[in-house]
Amino acid sequence: MDAGFKGLDPQWLSHDRVDELCGRLLASLPRSDQRRWGELYVRGLLLAEGRKTMQGIAAVVGSAAMQSLQQFISTSPWDWRPVRQSLAAYLDREIRPLSWIVEPLAVPKAGKHSVGVERQFATGLGKVTNCQQSSGVWLASEESSCPVDWQLALPASWVAGPEQRKRAAIPDHIRAKTPVQCAIDSVVEMAKEWRLTPRPVVMSVSNADVPGVARAFTGHRIPFLLRIEGSLPVVAAGSGPTSCEQRILPAHRLAEAWKEQAGAVEWRDFGQSRHRVTKVVGGRVALPTPAGHTARGTGTPPLLLVGAWTDPANAHPTEFWLSNVSHLSSSALFRIAKLSRRVARDLHEIGDRVGVRDFAGRSFRGWHHHATLVSIAHAISVLSRADRRIRVPYSSVSPLRPLIGSR
């Protein structure tokens, strides 16, 4: 077994434990043989060493199963959405998440045949490269995190004509989307349809995407914490409601002006596995009213700007967040926002070990099937470790108190 699974409780790999969870999460699959192939694939993701190829998975669960597993992943018509919804509902109870973290994933590819692959700019990689891009939504607490929904960002070239769609079996209703659009769609569906406890959505957003993301989430009463660039123009509190009266400043200028009000916040840095203390400040702002619009018509709510001095060597704030959550302090929101580092670590230590980047097929359906079963394998690893760990409550933010948008 891979070194990354040294902490996996062997009891969780017993047939009873894995079968129990897979039986619960795969119950929506209509046929018993589909549920069995799903359980075998999950077991293979957990046990196969190295890259999770179909050959490697079949070698672990039985070499005679390779053709059936290939068909189950690539062409079988089972619906992955109810499986993800069941996983999210289960984890909502088990790990008591404090936030939903949007984590983009860019997977470099050498060829051009894997579904969604194109030479494009990948924000996560910071460069133009031949890659496949997707967006995952994770449920995250201080103790653990797990992906529960995925969307594949398809470039326009992949949906432009019927021949290309046919080769990848892309449904007619699927359109080209950016990773940001994928994230919005996932979050909105989860908030409206999945009956989860509402939590702030933590997401990194470019300046150009901030207004659209804020409007989309606000329109569905979804709480959010958007990591923004310090250069984002914002309206200082107390400015007039019309564009000519707005006092517009870059976010970093306002945060610097509030420096004397900053307080020290202790938080867990999951990237470095230690506690840190950071100066944090918050203040009320709004987004500028677009030219030709009235403030009432923009749909932009009053917001909280949070600035943080995360680099001790820098006298200026280095991180900035924008939130519509009104009943939590800037300190509490900052600690919630930093759960994104928990996700980044778990993506590396668990997600990569169970094959989150390893799908090499050409099928749109196959990609979604693989991503769904990877999420179950990730959950099994998380729950195995949680079974042997004493959970410490997060005293500053009650994990049971619904945030805005509760039903």
Tab-separated table of C-alpha atoms in Angstrom:
chain	number	residue	atom	x	y	z
A	1	MET	CA	0.000	0.000	0.000
A	2	ASP	CA	1.210	3.564	-0.653
A	3	ALA	CA	3.055	5.388	2.114
A	4	GLY	CA	0.281	7.961	2.193
A	5	PHE	CA	-2.079	5.378	3.648
A	6	LYS	CA	0.021	4.454	6.660
A	7	GLY	CA	-2.642	6.040	8.870
A	8	LEU	CA	-5.555	4.141	7.316
A	9	ASP	CA	-7.161	1.885	9.893
A	10	PRO	CA	-6.963	-1.708	8.567
A	11	GLN	CA	-10.439	-2.349	9.980
A	12	TRP	CA	-11.810	0.148	7.476
A	13	LEU	CA	-10.473	-2.026	4.661
A	14	SER	CA	-12.365	-5.031	5.934
A	15	HIS	CA	-15.205	-6.090	3.690
A	16	ASP	CA	-17.775	-5.188	6.326
A	17	ARG	CA	-16.727	-1.560	6.793
A	18	VAL	CA	-16.178	-0.669	3.133
A	19	ASP	CA	-19.258	-2.606	2.051
A	20	GLU	CA	-21.347	-0.813	4.663
A	21	LEU	CA	-20.415	2.683	3.513
A	22	CYS	CA	-20.463	1.848	-0.203
A	23	GLY	CA	-23.841	0.152	0.236
A	24	ARG	CA	-25.199	3.315	1.816
A	25	LEU	CA	-23.720	5.735	-0.728
A	26	LEU	CA	-24.321	3.630	-3.842
A	27	ALA	CA	-27.898	2.731	-2.956
A	28	SER	CA	-29.248	4.888	-5.798
A	29	LEU	CA	-27.623	2.631	-8.420
A	30	PRO	CA	-30.493	0.547	-9.809
A	31	ARG	CA	-28.723	-2.825	-10.184
A	32	SER	CA	-26.898	-4.946	-7.632
A	33	ASP	CA	-24.043	-5.661	-10.057
A	34	GLN	CA	-23.466	-1.899	-10.498
A	35	ARG	CA	-23.281	-1.453	-6.740
A	36	ARG	CA	-20.809	-4.329	-6.533
A	37	TRP	CA	-18.559	-2.884	-9.270
A	38	GLY	CA	-18.674	0.480	-7.520
A	39	GLU	CA	-17.514	-1.060	-4.248
A	40	LEU	CA	-14.703	-2.936	-6.030
A	41	TYR	CA	-13.540	0.212	-7.795
A	42	VAL	CA	-13.452	2.135	-4.491
A	43	ARG	CA	-11.483	-0.682	-2.881
A	44	GLY	CA	-9.048	-0.624	-5.791
A	45	LEU	CA	-8.554	3.138	-5.428
A	46	LEU	CA	-7.639	2.580	-1.782
A	47	LEU	CA	-5.341	-0.416	-2.301
A	48	ALA	CA	-3.656	-0.078	-5.688
A	49	GLU	CA	-0.155	1.366	-5.521
A	50	GLY	CA	0.965	4.336	-7.575
A	51	ARG	CA	-1.141	5.716	-10.402
A	52	LYS	CA	-4.697	4.405	-10.301
A	53	THR	CA	-4.951	2.836	-13.744
A	54	MET	CA	-7.661	0.366	-14.640
A	55	GLN	CA	-4.994	-2.344	-14.846
A	56	GLY	CA	-3.710	-1.496	-11.372
A	57	ILE	CA	-7.181	-1.456	-9.852
A	58	ALA	CA	-8.100	-4.746	-11.510
A	59	ALA	CA	-4.861	-6.329	-10.290
A	60	VAL	CA	-5.889	-5.594	-6.708
A	61	VAL	CA	-9.552	-6.639	-6.876
A	62	GLY	CA	-9.203	-9.446	-9.452
A	63	SER	CA	-7.671	-9.271	-12.915
A	64	ALA	CA	-10.750	-10.870	-14.499
A	65	ALA	CA	-12.760	-7.800	-13.467
A	66	MET	CA	-10.917	-5.324	-15.695
A	67	GLN	CA	-13.301	-5.306	-18.663
A	68	SER	CA	-16.370	-5.065	-16.446
A	69	LEU	CA	-14.824	-2.253	-14.394
A	70	GLN	CA	-13.918	-0.396	-17.584
A	71	GLN	CA	-17.500	-0.637	-18.816
A	72	PHE	CA	-18.890	0.363	-15.415
A	73	ILE	CA	-16.800	3.539	-15.363
A	74	SER	CA	-16.794	4.605	-19.008
A	75	THR	CA	-20.178	3.653	-20.462
A	76	SER	CA	-22.580	2.417	-17.776
A	77	PRO	CA	-25.514	4.885	-17.555
A	78	TRP	CA	-25.687	5.186	-13.746
A	79	ASP	CA	-26.329	8.677	-12.419
A	80	TRP	CA	-23.509	10.065	-10.278
A	81	ARG	CA	-25.503	12.988	-8.829
A	82	PRO	CA	-27.556	11.046	-6.218
A	83	VAL	CA	-24.359	9.310	-5.090
A	84	ARG	CA	-22.655	12.645	-4.457
A	85	GLN	CA	-25.703	13.975	-2.663
A	86	SER	CA	-25.739	10.930	-0.373
A	87	LEU	CA	-22.025	11.355	0.327
A	88	ALA	CA	-22.493	15.044	1.185
A	89	ALA	CA	-25.418	14.331	3.517
A	90	TYR	CA	-23.431	11.612	5.289
A	91	LEU	CA	-20.351	13.809	5.738
A	92	ASP	CA	-22.480	16.772	6.819
A	93	ARG	CA	-23.413	14.695	9.860
A	94	GLU	CA	-20.078	12.956	10.394
A	95	ILE	CA	-17.485	15.725	10.093
A	96	ARG	CA	-19.695	18.756	10.918
A	97	PRO	CA	-18.157	21.050	8.282
A	98	LEU	CA	-17.617	24.730	8.980
A	99	SER	CA	-17.383	25.699	5.315
A	100	TRP	CA	-17.724	24.636	1.719
A	101	ILE	CA	-14.375	25.121	0.009
A	102	VAL	CA	-14.150	25.563	-3.752
A	103	GLU	CA	-10.883	24.002	-4.908
A	104	PRO	CA	-9.980	24.213	-8.615
A	105	LEU	CA	-7.970	21.341	-10.043
A	106	ALA	CA	-5.795	21.554	-13.151
A	107	VAL	CA	-4.280	18.298	-14.414
A	108	PRO	CA	-1.506	18.630	-17.030
A	109	LYS	CA	-1.891	16.162	-19.891
A	110	ALA	CA	0.589	15.118	-22.570
A	111	GLY	CA	-1.997	14.252	-25.220
A	112	LYS	CA	-5.173	15.850	-26.517
A	113	HIS	CA	-7.710	13.038	-26.347
A	114	SER	CA	-8.679	13.035	-22.642
A	115	VAL	CA	-12.034	14.745	-22.207
A	116	GLY	CA	-11.768	18.521	-21.734
A	117	VAL	CA	-8.049	18.760	-22.450
A	118	GLU	CA	-6.866	21.892	-24.241
A	119	ARG	CA	-3.931	24.265	-24.171
A	120	GLN	CA	-5.253	26.948	-21.833
A	121	PHE	CA	-4.398	29.185	-18.908
A	122	ALA	CA	-4.732	27.351	-15.604
A	123	THR	CA	-5.054	29.663	-12.622
A	124	GLY	CA	-3.906	27.004	-10.174
A	125	LEU	CA	-0.751	26.374	-12.178
A	126	GLY	CA	-0.195	30.043	-13.032
A	127	LYS	CA	0.602	29.375	-16.677
A	128	VAL	CA	-0.702	28.349	-20.075
A	129	THR	CA	-0.380	24.609	-20.502
A	130	ASN	CA	-2.063	21.571	-22.011
A	131	CYS	CA	-4.386	20.507	-19.234
A	132	GLN	CA	-7.792	19.435	-18.007
A	133	GLN	CA	-9.543	21.800	-15.581
A	134	SER	CA	-12.263	21.076	-13.075
A	135	SER	CA	-13.806	22.557	-9.958
A	136	GLY	CA	-14.452	20.643	-6.743
A	137	VAL	CA	-16.576	21.612	-3.742
A	138	TRP	CA	-15.278	20.250	-0.436
A	139	LEU	CA	-16.894	20.034	2.983
A	140	ALA	CA	-14.255	21.154	5.478
A	141	SER	CA	-13.812	21.234	9.237
A	142	GLU	CA	-10.633	21.764	11.230
A	143	GLU	CA	-10.203	18.005	11.542
A	144	SER	CA	-10.893	16.853	7.989
A	145	SER	CA	-12.167	17.677	4.532
A	146	CYS	CA	-13.588	15.766	1.586
A	147	PRO	CA	-14.777	16.621	-1.937
A	148	VAL	CA	-18.486	16.025	-2.563
A	149	ASP	CA	-19.136	17.554	-5.986
A	150	TRP	CA	-17.173	18.038	-9.185
A	151	GLN	CA	-17.696	19.784	-12.486
A	152	LEU	CA	-15.489	19.456	-15.537
A	153	ALA	CA	-14.726	22.784	-17.226
A	154	LEU	CA	-15.150	22.127	-20.943
A	155	PRO	CA	-13.522	24.575	-23.375
A	156	ALA	CA	-15.658	25.775	-26.292
A	157	SER	CA	-13.818	23.507	-28.726
A	158	TRP	CA	-15.172	20.432	-26.915
A	159	VAL	CA	-18.820	21.376	-27.359
A	160	ALA	CA	-18.640	23.186	-30.696
A	161	GLY	CA	-19.812	20.359	-32.945
A	162	PRO	CA	-21.705	17.057	-32.849
A	163	GLU	CA	-18.669	14.993	-33.835
A	164	GLN	CA	-16.596	16.192	-30.902
A	165	ARG	CA	-19.517	15.673	-28.539
A	166	LYS	CA	-20.042	12.179	-29.867
A	167	ARG	CA	-16.411	11.153	-29.350
A	168	ALA	CA	-16.537	12.117	-25.665
A	169	ALA	CA	-20.236	11.231	-25.186
A	170	ILE	CA	-20.964	14.767	-23.972
A	171	PRO	CA	-24.718	15.261	-23.398
A	172	ASP	CA	-26.475	17.827	-25.573
A	173	HIS	CA	-27.362	20.111	-22.651
A	174	ILE	CA	-23.741	20.524	-21.496
A	175	ARG	CA	-22.195	23.859	-22.464
A	176	ALA	CA	-18.699	25.319	-22.328
A	177	LYS	CA	-17.876	26.724	-18.888
A	178	THR	CA	-14.974	28.259	-17.050
A	179	PRO	CA	-13.905	26.758	-13.696
A	180	VAL	CA	-15.551	29.745	-11.969
A	181	GLN	CA	-18.870	29.095	-13.723
A	182	CYS	CA	-18.573	25.425	-12.785
A	183	ALA	CA	-18.062	26.358	-9.133
A	184	ILE	CA	-21.084	28.665	-9.094
A	185	ASP	CA	-23.308	25.987	-10.595
A	186	SER	CA	-22.121	23.344	-8.112
A	187	VAL	CA	-22.603	25.572	-5.080
A	188	VAL	CA	-26.044	26.788	-6.166
A	189	GLU	CA	-27.266	23.233	-6.786
A	190	MET	CA	-25.914	22.071	-3.423
A	191	ALA	CA	-27.561	24.993	-1.615
A	192	LYS	CA	-30.937	24.585	-3.344
A	193	GLU	CA	-31.303	20.828	-3.724
A	194	TRP	CA	-29.055	18.909	-1.330
A	195	ARG	CA	-30.563	19.909	2.042
A	196	LEU	CA	-27.203	20.455	3.713
A	197	THR	CA	-26.524	22.744	6.669
A	198	PRO	CA	-25.711	26.138	5.103
A	199	ARG	CA	-22.046	27.078	5.465
A	200	PRO	CA	-19.927	29.913	4.042
A	201	VAL	CA	-18.504	29.152	0.613
A	202	VAL	CA	-14.760	29.861	0.544
A	203	MET	CA	-13.443	30.596	-2.933
A	204	SER	CA	-10.556	32.468	-4.598
A	205	VAL	CA	-11.824	34.871	-7.258
A	206	SER	CA	-10.146	37.209	-9.735
A	207	ASN	CA	-11.151	40.875	-9.748
A	208	ALA	CA	-13.066	40.402	-12.982
A	209	ASP	CA	-15.166	37.573	-11.523
A	210	VAL	CA	-15.976	39.114	-8.125
A	211	PRO	CA	-19.187	40.987	-9.096
A	212	GLY	CA	-20.691	38.005	-10.910
A	213	VAL	CA	-19.882	35.529	-8.150
A	214	ALA	CA	-21.172	37.871	-5.431
A	215	ARG	CA	-24.431	38.489	-7.323
A	216	ALA	CA	-24.971	34.795	-8.036
A	217	PHE	CA	-24.468	33.723	-4.418
A	218	THR	CA	-26.415	36.676	-3.022
A	219	GLY	CA	-29.332	35.911	-5.327
A	220	HIS	CA	-29.597	32.439	-3.811
A	221	ARG	CA	-28.928	33.604	-0.227
A	222	ILE	CA	-25.650	31.690	-0.083
A	223	PRO	CA	-23.070	32.892	2.479
A	224	PHE	CA	-19.642	33.445	0.993
A	225	LEU	CA	-16.027	34.324	1.735
A	226	LEU	CA	-14.243	35.321	-1.456
A	227	ARG	CA	-10.480	35.647	-1.499
A	228	ILE	CA	-9.812	38.705	-3.638
A	229	GLU	CA	-6.844	40.632	-4.985
A	230	GLY	CA	-5.757	43.676	-3.012
A	231	SER	CA	-6.246	45.812	-6.090
A	232	LEU	CA	-10.013	45.196	-6.189
A	233	PRO	CA	-11.877	48.546	-6.144
A	234	VAL	CA	-14.338	48.766	-3.249
A	235	VAL	CA	-16.556	51.513	-1.881
A	236	ALA	CA	-15.666	52.687	1.609
A	237	ALA	CA	-18.436	52.660	4.200
A	238	GLY	CA	-20.243	55.990	4.446
A	239	SER	CA	-19.937	56.832	0.767
A	240	GLY	CA	-23.017	58.060	-1.032
A	241	PRO	CA	-25.367	55.718	-2.919
A	242	THR	CA	-24.719	57.139	-6.393
A	243	SER	CA	-21.635	56.578	-8.495
A	244	CYS	CA	-20.502	60.229	-8.336
A	245	GLU	CA	-20.535	60.145	-4.518
A	246	GLN	CA	-18.795	56.807	-4.063
A	247	ARG	CA	-15.340	56.906	-2.458
A	248	ILE	CA	-13.688	54.069	-4.354
A	249	LEU	CA	-10.351	52.716	-3.132
A	250	PRO	CA	-8.342	49.539	-3.706
A	251	ALA	CA	-9.034	46.957	-1.010
A	252	HIS	CA	-5.430	47.013	0.206
A	253	ARG	CA	-5.575	50.789	0.771
A	254	LEU	CA	-8.624	50.496	2.996
A	255	ALA	CA	-7.166	47.585	4.984
A	256	GLU	CA	-3.962	49.551	5.536
A	257	ALA	CA	-5.992	52.539	6.725
A	258	TRP	CA	-7.658	50.319	9.347
A	259	LYS	CA	-4.345	48.892	10.602
A	260	GLU	CA	-4.625	50.453	14.075
A	261	GLN	CA	-7.863	48.523	14.618
A	262	ALA	CA	-6.316	45.143	13.752
A	263	GLY	CA	-6.437	42.367	16.326
A	264	ALA	CA	-4.247	39.283	16.760
A	265	VAL	CA	-5.906	36.038	15.665
A	266	GLU	CA	-4.573	32.566	16.426
A	267	TRP	CA	-5.270	29.995	13.734
A	268	ARG	CA	-4.171	26.550	12.624
A	269	ASP	CA	-1.903	26.610	9.587
A	270	PHE	CA	-2.610	23.221	8.048
A	271	GLY	CA	0.013	23.770	5.366
A	272	GLN	CA	2.753	23.877	8.002
A	273	SER	CA	1.009	21.841	10.740
A	274	ARG	CA	1.372	24.523	13.389
A	275	HIS	CA	-0.495	27.366	15.066
A	276	ARG	CA	0.145	30.911	13.942
A	277	VAL	CA	-0.868	34.376	15.087
A	278	THR	CA	-1.877	36.919	12.451
A	279	LYS	CA	-3.104	40.490	12.587
A	280	VAL	CA	-6.589	40.739	11.088
A	281	VAL	CA	-8.880	43.710	10.486
A	282	GLY	CA	-12.353	44.073	9.024
A	283	GLY	CA	-14.635	46.848	7.865
A	284	ARG	CA	-17.816	47.463	5.886
A	285	VAL	CA	-17.586	48.108	2.158
A	286	ALA	CA	-19.612	47.684	-1.020
A	287	LEU	CA	-18.791	46.955	-4.619
A	288	PRO	CA	-18.849	49.973	-6.934
A	289	THR	CA	-22.102	50.629	-8.740
A	290	PRO	CA	-21.631	49.889	-12.461
A	291	ALA	CA	-21.918	52.917	-14.711
A	292	GLY	CA	-25.509	53.530	-15.768
A	293	HIS	CA	-27.007	51.567	-12.847
A	294	THR	CA	-28.558	52.683	-9.596
A	295	ALA	CA	-27.256	51.188	-6.365
A	296	ARG	CA	-30.676	49.601	-5.754
A	297	GLY	CA	-30.540	47.767	-9.070
A	298	THR	CA	-27.124	46.141	-8.812
A	299	GLY	CA	-28.082	43.344	-6.405
A	300	THR	CA	-24.812	43.886	-4.513
A	301	PRO	CA	-25.229	43.667	-0.709
A	302	PRO	CA	-23.226	45.439	2.009
A	303	LEU	CA	-20.055	43.418	2.478
A	304	LEU	CA	-17.274	42.909	5.011
A	305	LEU	CA	-13.694	43.381	3.819
A	306	VAL	CA	-11.192	41.327	5.829
A	307	GLY	CA	-7.491	42.101	5.579
A	308	ALA	CA	-4.720	39.946	7.082
A	309	TRP	CA	-0.984	40.385	7.657
A	310	THR	CA	-0.086	36.753	6.919
A	311	ASP	CA	3.527	37.534	5.944
A	312	PRO	CA	5.416	38.608	9.105
A	313	ALA	CA	8.139	40.172	6.959
A	314	ASN	CA	5.673	42.472	5.200
A	315	ALA	CA	4.372	45.625	6.871
A	316	HIS	CA	1.339	45.621	4.566
A	317	PRO	CA	-1.640	43.230	4.562
A	318	THR	CA	-1.104	40.349	2.151
A	319	GLU	CA	-4.494	38.567	2.094
A	320	PHE	CA	-7.932	40.012	1.467
A	321	TRP	CA	-11.385	38.481	1.763
A	322	LEU	CA	-14.865	39.752	0.950
A	323	SER	CA	-17.891	38.310	2.767
A	324	ASN	CA	-21.651	38.760	3.063
A	325	VAL	CA	-21.760	36.993	6.460
A	326	SER	CA	-22.893	39.629	8.931
A	327	HIS	CA	-23.120	37.838	12.280
A	328	LEU	CA	-19.541	36.548	12.550
A	329	SER	CA	-16.481	38.625	13.415
A	330	SER	CA	-13.640	39.242	10.988
A	331	SER	CA	-11.457	36.997	13.197
A	332	ALA	CA	-13.902	34.079	12.971
A	333	LEU	CA	-14.279	34.566	9.222
A	334	PHE	CA	-10.507	34.589	8.755
A	335	ARG	CA	-10.178	31.249	10.571
A	336	ILE	CA	-12.939	29.789	8.420
A	337	ALA	CA	-11.239	31.102	5.277
A	338	LYS	CA	-7.961	29.440	6.231
A	339	LEU	CA	-9.657	26.052	6.133
A	340	SER	CA	-8.739	26.250	2.452
A	341	ARG	CA	-5.256	25.202	3.574
A	342	ARG	CA	-6.793	22.107	5.180
A	343	VAL	CA	-8.280	21.240	1.774
A	344	ALA	CA	-5.015	21.901	-0.069
A	345	ARG	CA	-3.192	19.549	2.293
A	346	ASP	CA	-5.854	16.835	2.090
A	347	LEU	CA	-5.900	17.097	-1.694
A	348	HIS	CA	-2.173	16.323	-1.699
A	349	GLU	CA	-2.053	13.759	1.107
A	350	ILE	CA	-5.308	11.893	0.419
A	351	GLY	CA	-6.830	13.006	-2.900
A	352	ASP	CA	-3.689	12.351	-4.912
A	353	ARG	CA	-3.241	8.990	-3.203
A	354	VAL	CA	-6.727	7.798	-4.200
A	355	GLY	CA	-6.341	8.924	-7.810
A	356	VAL	CA	-8.079	12.288	-8.090
A	357	ARG	CA	-5.791	13.220	-11.015
A	358	ASP	CA	-5.535	9.781	-12.582
A	359	PHE	CA	-8.502	9.442	-14.946
A	360	ALA	CA	-7.145	9.041	-18.484
A	361	GLY	CA	-10.332	8.166	-20.363
A	362	ARG	CA	-12.071	10.079	-23.141
A	363	SER	CA	-15.616	9.811	-21.788
A	364	PHE	CA	-17.387	12.732	-20.083
A	365	ARG	CA	-19.499	10.244	-18.148
A	366	GLY	CA	-16.417	8.230	-17.229
A	367	TRP	CA	-14.698	11.296	-15.788
A	368	HIS	CA	-17.705	12.001	-13.540
A	369	HIS	CA	-17.985	8.358	-12.465
A	370	HIS	CA	-14.288	8.244	-11.553
A	371	ALA	CA	-14.453	11.575	-9.660
A	372	THR	CA	-17.472	10.368	-7.679
A	373	LEU	CA	-15.849	7.101	-6.586
A	374	VAL	CA	-12.586	8.906	-5.793
A	375	SER	CA	-14.615	11.092	-3.421
A	376	ILE	CA	-15.968	7.990	-1.661
A	377	ALA	CA	-12.446	6.555	-1.348
A	378	HIS	CA	-11.287	9.893	0.049
A	379	ALA	CA	-14.154	9.851	2.568
A	380	ILE	CA	-13.242	6.338	3.724
A	381	SER	CA	-9.676	7.464	4.384
A	382	VAL	CA	-10.903	10.550	6.263
A	383	LEU	CA	-13.402	8.617	8.371
A	384	SER	CA	-10.859	5.911	9.174
A	385	ARG	CA	-8.511	8.490	10.656
A	386	ALA	CA	-11.324	10.334	12.450
A	387	ASP	CA	-12.373	7.107	14.201
A	388	ARG	CA	-9.077	7.093	16.108
A	389	ARG	CA	-8.862	10.795	16.870
A	390	ILE	CA	-10.431	12.837	19.673
A	391	ARG	CA	-12.315	15.712	18.116
A	392	VAL	CA	-11.603	19.139	19.612
A	393	PRO	CA	-14.547	21.575	19.220
A	394	TYR	CA	-13.901	24.812	17.391
A	395	SER	CA	-14.877	27.111	20.246
A	396	SER	CA	-15.046	30.371	18.300
A	397	VAL	CA	-17.606	29.154	15.761
A	398	SER	CA	-20.394	26.761	16.692
A	399	PRO	CA	-20.430	23.929	14.112
A	400	LEU	CA	-24.153	23.429	14.689
A	401	ARG	CA	-25.330	27.017	14.220
A	402	PRO	CA	-26.725	27.529	10.716
A	403	LEU	CA	-25.391	30.555	8.909
A	404	ILE	CA	-27.456	32.765	6.633
A	405	GLY	CA	-29.589	31.066	4.055
A	406	SER	CA	-30.951	28.338	6.341
A	407	ARG	CA	-34.329	26.892	5.533
